[in-house]
Amino acid sequence: GFAVDCSTRMDEIRFYIDALKPSQLRSHVDPMLREVEDYFGKWGDVGVVDLKYEFNHILMLIASRCLLGKEVREKIFGEFYTLFTEIEEGVNLVSFMLPYIPIPVNRRRDRARIKLTEIVTEILRSRKICNRIEEDVLQKLMDSRYKDGRCTTEAAVAGMIIALIFAGKHTSAVVSTWTGACLLTHEKFLDAAFNEQKEIMRTYGDKIDYNVLLEMETLHSCIKEAGRMNPISFGLVRQAQKNIIVRTKEGVEYDIPKGDTLVNLVMLTHKLPHIYKDPKVYDPDRFRSGRDEDKVGGKFSYGTFGGGRHVCAGEAYAFMQIKIIWSHLLRNFELKLTSPFPKTDWSKYALEPKGKVMVSYKRYRVPGI
């Protein structure tokens, strides 16, 4: 990740990109679908749930299956989930500013990180000893090579996969929850997403594959708009590598000397009225063809998944798993938000809905398909 030199970091970003490119993502659809169907199949006919908890759990199941592999999913999922939760709890503003302050949450985080590394290392060694090759991202990272021909080390693979799980699971859980809160308080777009599922089912039946997911444009826009209105990060931090001049839309110029740190405050960029019309309004149509407000505004107008050299390599993976979850919920349940619309928890470094997001459900099946 970032605790290495630039050349090594760029190689490791390439490993991520290669492991999560479309040709690889296609193989993850069926495992994701099985996890989603099995998980929500255990819900009753009616009930009340906390969306935050449910999404955290199902997305960790997906991550353990697709990223880590069957060793974790089938044997030690409970232990892994508990340890990873302790890492997540250690990612807050206090820990970000004072990462080594000896408080309980940091101690639990550090112990969990050591134990997770041991677990991943044991899996790597077991695969090598047994000459066993699996179809998961962990295997792709094991098999990756740096440009100078070096193999990845156990420590590097463990670090990369833990970072990837945090980015893929935690971020997706937050965006999934905001998507639910937004859809369930905006009937127009909930109906639009539901009707899209009906149309897709008329064409493909119950079949969902990578190409079918790409056709869920309305759902995609609903997810993207939830991310715009409720970004996960305060901002994107970059350091100027050379002297540059920044020109505002009003024509004012600023000299930025080499070495200065710049911050793109995503939570403000996403609310600029000259980029997004009525920016405080939940309007997924702003991303549809003909408006494309984020593209018209410039390539860094939408920053939920970062941008530039450090853009999230797992963006397509994130959208894919979120769409699989929400397409299943829309097809099988009537949902109602029973708690107030959540506020943002500003105590977290990775921003998320504050408190529980309670939803009542009633099992339902799209009729006439």
XYZ file of C-alpha atoms in Angstrom:
369
model
C 0.000 0.000 0.000
C 1.337 3.379 1.023
C 4.039 2.110 3.394
C 6.343 1.288 0.465
C 8.280 3.199 -2.168
C 6.404 4.617 -5.171
C 7.617 1.989 -7.638
C 6.522 -0.885 -5.398
C 3.207 0.792 -4.719
C 2.497 1.178 -8.441
C 3.272 -2.510 -8.960
C 0.877 -3.458 -6.170
C -1.861 -1.238 -7.608
C -1.330 -3.133 -10.867
C -1.819 -6.400 -8.968
C -5.180 -5.123 -7.745
C -6.225 -3.980 -11.208
C -5.272 -7.325 -12.768
C -7.143 -9.246 -10.052
C -10.305 -7.149 -10.435
C -10.490 -6.574 -14.198
C -13.749 -7.465 -15.999
C -12.542 -10.887 -17.156
C -11.889 -11.793 -13.505
C -15.051 -10.157 -12.161
C -17.250 -12.382 -14.312
C -16.130 -15.411 -12.308
C -17.247 -13.778 -9.037
C -20.898 -13.243 -10.008
C -22.127 -16.765 -9.248
C -20.368 -17.011 -5.839
C -21.770 -13.591 -4.911
C -25.260 -14.640 -5.976
C -25.085 -17.828 -3.909
C -23.997 -15.917 -0.820
C -26.773 -13.335 -1.248
C -29.499 -15.901 -1.917
C -28.419 -18.080 1.017
C -28.152 -15.147 3.418
C -31.464 -13.458 2.663
C -33.115 -16.847 2.300
C -32.742 -17.119 6.087
C -34.866 -14.029 6.693
C -38.416 -14.786 7.752
C -41.558 -13.812 5.868
C -41.757 -10.566 7.851
C -39.400 -8.851 10.238
C -37.342 -5.825 11.190
C -33.585 -5.601 10.646
C -30.701 -3.153 10.933
C -29.463 -2.618 7.379
C -25.995 -1.631 8.596
C -25.559 -4.938 10.390
C -27.054 -6.996 7.569
C -24.895 -5.412 4.877
C -21.739 -5.655 6.961
C -22.381 -9.353 7.441
C -23.308 -10.305 3.889
C -20.460 -8.290 2.396
C -17.954 -9.982 4.682
C -19.354 -13.334 3.548
C -18.846 -12.242 -0.070
C -15.347 -10.943 0.677
C -14.356 -14.162 2.409
C -15.630 -16.195 -0.554
C -14.347 -14.113 -3.478
C -11.283 -12.396 -2.054
C -9.930 -14.826 0.545
C -11.301 -18.162 -0.613
C -12.963 -21.201 0.861
C -10.432 -21.729 3.674
C -11.792 -18.677 5.493
C -15.391 -18.880 4.269
C -15.932 -22.496 5.213
C -13.706 -22.944 8.273
C -12.934 -19.790 10.235
C -15.393 -17.134 9.046
C -16.606 -16.272 12.553
C -13.104 -15.649 13.880
C -12.107 -13.648 10.816
C -15.254 -11.497 11.011
C -14.636 -10.691 14.681
C -11.005 -9.763 14.087
C -11.835 -7.618 11.111
C -14.511 -5.776 13.071
C -11.845 -4.879 15.650
C -9.716 -3.394 12.863
C -12.666 -1.356 11.585
C -13.375 -0.005 15.057
C -9.796 1.272 15.141
C -10.328 3.411 12.062
C -11.666 6.629 13.546
C -10.569 10.244 13.664
C -8.673 9.893 16.950
C -6.766 6.877 15.672
C -6.107 8.607 12.366
C -4.534 11.633 14.045
C -2.845 9.601 16.816
C -2.463 6.089 15.364
C -0.211 4.741 18.123
C -1.884 6.241 21.182
C -2.240 3.313 23.655
C -6.006 3.269 24.012
C -8.052 0.027 24.090
C -9.494 0.383 20.575
C -6.011 0.780 19.088
C -4.645 -2.150 21.055
C -7.488 -4.383 19.861
C -6.913 -3.137 16.298
C -3.198 -3.956 16.417
C -3.726 -7.388 17.960
C -6.368 -8.174 15.347
C -4.040 -7.053 12.540
C -1.306 -9.390 13.785
C -3.718 -12.324 14.111
C -5.252 -11.728 10.668
C -1.767 -11.656 9.156
C -1.021 -14.997 10.829
C -4.233 -16.499 9.437
C -3.540 -15.314 5.892
C 0.078 -16.479 6.110
C -1.044 -19.963 7.185
C -3.376 -20.125 4.163
C -0.600 -19.046 1.800
C 1.796 -21.661 3.162
C -0.851 -24.394 3.054
C -1.571 -23.690 -0.601
C 2.119 -23.748 -1.482
C 2.822 -26.955 0.441
C -0.184 -28.748 -1.090
C 0.421 -27.168 -4.500
C -3.210 -26.065 -4.411
C -4.462 -23.299 -6.718
C -7.750 -21.533 -6.032
C -9.888 -19.142 -8.072
C -9.867 -16.148 -5.736
C -8.136 -12.789 -5.446
C -5.768 -14.063 -2.762
C -4.402 -16.544 -5.297
C -3.989 -13.783 -7.893
C -1.935 -11.740 -5.435
C 0.163 -14.807 -4.570
C 0.950 -15.364 -8.236
C 1.729 -11.718 -9.027
C 5.235 -10.559 -9.887
C 6.912 -7.189 -9.492
C 8.414 -5.621 -12.610
C 11.890 -6.676 -11.529
C 10.726 -10.306 -11.425
C 10.367 -10.622 -7.640
C 7.578 -12.748 -6.222
C 5.191 -11.244 -3.710
C 6.110 -11.990 -0.098
C 3.758 -13.449 2.491
C 3.784 -10.164 4.408
C 2.995 -8.148 1.277
C 0.134 -10.438 0.229
C -1.321 -10.394 3.742
C -1.164 -6.604 3.838
C -2.671 -6.211 0.377
C -5.572 -8.597 0.975
C -6.465 -7.051 4.352
C -6.410 -3.582 2.779
C -8.520 -4.821 -0.131
C -11.102 -6.393 2.177
C -11.347 -3.177 4.169
C -11.843 -1.137 0.998
C -14.189 -3.640 -0.633
C -16.278 -4.691 2.334
C -16.387 -1.576 4.500
C -16.911 0.906 1.669
C -19.558 -1.230 -0.021
C -21.433 -1.745 3.264
C -21.601 2.019 3.816
C -22.706 2.789 0.234
C -25.260 -0.054 0.345
C -26.759 1.340 3.547
C -26.969 4.904 2.206
C -28.535 3.521 -0.984
C -31.232 1.848 1.085
C -31.898 4.945 3.176
C -32.173 7.105 0.045
C -34.336 4.710 -1.978
C -36.719 4.048 0.899
C -37.318 7.781 1.350
C -37.713 8.557 -2.370
C -40.627 6.563 -3.755
C -40.111 7.791 -7.321
C -36.668 6.253 -7.598
C -37.565 3.165 -5.567
C -40.328 2.501 -8.108
C -37.932 3.163 -10.995
C -35.383 0.683 -9.617
C -38.136 -1.884 -8.976
C -39.594 -1.479 -12.486
C -36.146 -1.931 -13.977
C -35.883 -5.275 -12.187
C -39.285 -6.300 -13.557
C -38.175 -5.483 -17.106
C -34.916 -7.359 -16.694
C -36.774 -10.389 -15.319
C -39.156 -10.335 -18.294
C -36.134 -10.561 -20.560
C -33.827 -12.877 -18.623
C -36.016 -14.536 -16.002
C -34.124 -15.209 -12.785
C -30.794 -15.333 -14.590
C -28.226 -12.790 -13.451
C -24.746 -12.664 -14.910
C -22.123 -9.995 -15.481
C -23.823 -8.635 -18.623
C -27.248 -8.519 -16.958
C -25.765 -6.502 -14.100
C -24.415 -3.995 -16.619
C -27.980 -3.422 -17.840
C -29.114 -2.292 -14.378
C -28.453 1.354 -15.222
C -31.203 2.794 -13.026
C -29.993 0.878 -9.976
C -26.419 1.866 -10.796
C -27.395 5.545 -10.825
C -29.302 5.185 -7.542
C -26.205 3.717 -5.885
C -23.924 6.338 -7.404
C -26.160 9.210 -6.262
C -26.273 7.829 -2.712
C -22.480 7.873 -2.778
C -22.415 11.439 -4.081
C -24.680 12.757 -1.357
C -22.964 10.762 1.387
C -19.258 10.385 0.520
C -17.221 7.968 2.578
C -14.153 10.186 2.714
C -13.721 13.757 3.915
C -11.425 14.398 0.989
C -8.692 13.132 -1.303
C -5.199 14.127 -0.163
C -2.410 14.564 -2.695
C 1.086 16.067 -2.710
C 2.260 18.293 -5.574
C 5.198 16.628 -7.352
C 6.087 19.815 -9.238
C 5.220 23.504 -9.287
C 1.750 23.921 -10.774
C -0.739 26.682 -11.481
C -4.405 26.180 -10.655
C -6.953 28.343 -12.443
C -10.472 28.678 -11.042
C -13.572 28.926 -13.202
C -13.570 32.661 -12.484
C -10.069 32.923 -13.944
C -8.181 33.441 -10.667
C -4.784 31.718 -10.624
C -2.981 30.154 -7.679
C 0.661 29.036 -7.630
C 1.081 25.657 -5.912
C 4.736 24.973 -5.067
C 6.225 21.496 -5.287
C 5.807 19.592 -2.021
C 2.599 21.281 -0.945
C -0.278 19.058 0.174
C -3.608 19.512 -1.582
C -7.000 18.274 -0.421
C -10.024 17.774 -2.644
C -12.854 18.054 -0.122
C -15.162 15.491 -1.700
C -18.044 16.325 0.607
C -17.950 19.909 -0.754
C -17.092 19.064 -4.374
C -20.161 16.834 -4.530
C -22.365 19.762 -3.502
C -21.114 22.407 -5.949
C -24.185 23.840 -7.744
C -22.284 24.690 -10.932
C -21.531 20.946 -11.299
C -24.624 19.329 -9.816
C -28.045 20.862 -10.302
C -29.889 21.099 -6.955
C -26.996 19.287 -5.234
C -28.885 18.722 -1.974
C -31.607 16.773 -3.789
C -31.372 13.010 -4.277
C -31.641 12.743 -8.068
C -30.054 9.626 -9.632
C -31.155 10.827 -13.077
C -28.306 13.347 -12.993
C -25.993 10.477 -13.982
C -28.129 9.176 -16.842
C -27.308 9.696 -20.500
C -28.115 13.229 -21.621
C -27.261 14.833 -18.281
C -24.056 13.115 -17.128
C -23.430 15.913 -14.667
C -20.315 14.324 -13.214
C -18.702 14.012 -16.662
C -19.668 17.512 -17.748
C -18.208 18.886 -14.520
C -14.785 17.333 -15.096
C -13.060 14.050 -14.315
C -12.632 14.810 -10.600
C -16.202 15.974 -10.019
C -17.183 12.604 -8.551
C -14.790 11.386 -5.882
C -16.538 8.609 -3.982
C -14.033 6.112 -5.385
C -11.061 8.451 -5.454
C -9.422 9.713 -8.608
C -6.245 9.962 -10.611
C -3.369 7.601 -9.914
C -4.997 6.421 -6.679
C -8.480 5.799 -8.023
C -10.083 2.756 -6.407
C -9.160 -0.337 -8.421
C -12.191 -2.132 -7.002
C -14.902 0.306 -8.104
C -16.417 -2.140 -10.614
C -16.248 -4.925 -7.998
C -18.037 -2.695 -5.481
C -20.850 -1.733 -7.850
C -21.248 -5.363 -8.888
C -21.751 -6.715 -5.369
C -23.989 -3.826 -4.326
C -26.180 -4.328 -7.409
C -26.413 -8.062 -6.746
C -27.590 -7.370 -3.182
C -30.090 -4.666 -4.063
C -31.482 -6.438 -7.121
C -32.232 -9.420 -4.875
C -33.879 -7.245 -2.216
C -36.006 -5.389 -4.769
C -37.191 -8.638 -6.319
C -38.008 -10.436 -3.086
C -38.997 -7.961 -0.378
C -41.166 -4.971 0.372
C -39.022 -2.691 2.497
C -39.850 0.315 4.679
C -37.484 2.543 6.622
C -38.759 2.533 10.220
C -36.037 4.637 11.851
C -35.333 8.302 11.023
C -33.138 9.009 8.009
C -29.610 8.505 9.366
C -27.172 11.299 10.031
C -23.480 11.040 9.182
C -21.162 9.738 11.888
C -18.405 12.356 11.796
C -16.362 10.539 14.445
C -15.333 7.963 11.846
C -12.441 8.418 9.445
C -14.402 6.458 6.845
C -17.736 8.259 7.151
C -20.834 6.109 7.639
C -24.485 6.365 8.784
C -24.734 7.017 12.501
C -26.543 4.476 14.633
C -28.851 1.742 13.404
C -30.763 1.954 10.124
C -33.895 -0.033 10.900
C -35.996 -1.436 8.073
C -39.116 -3.591 8.143
C -39.463 -6.230 5.457
C -42.146 -8.456 4.022
C -41.228 -11.288 1.734
C -42.541 -10.671 -1.731
C -42.123 -11.980 -5.235
C -42.388 -9.913 -8.400
C -45.688 -11.145 -9.918
C -46.366 -12.207 -13.443
C -42.800 -13.054 -14.456
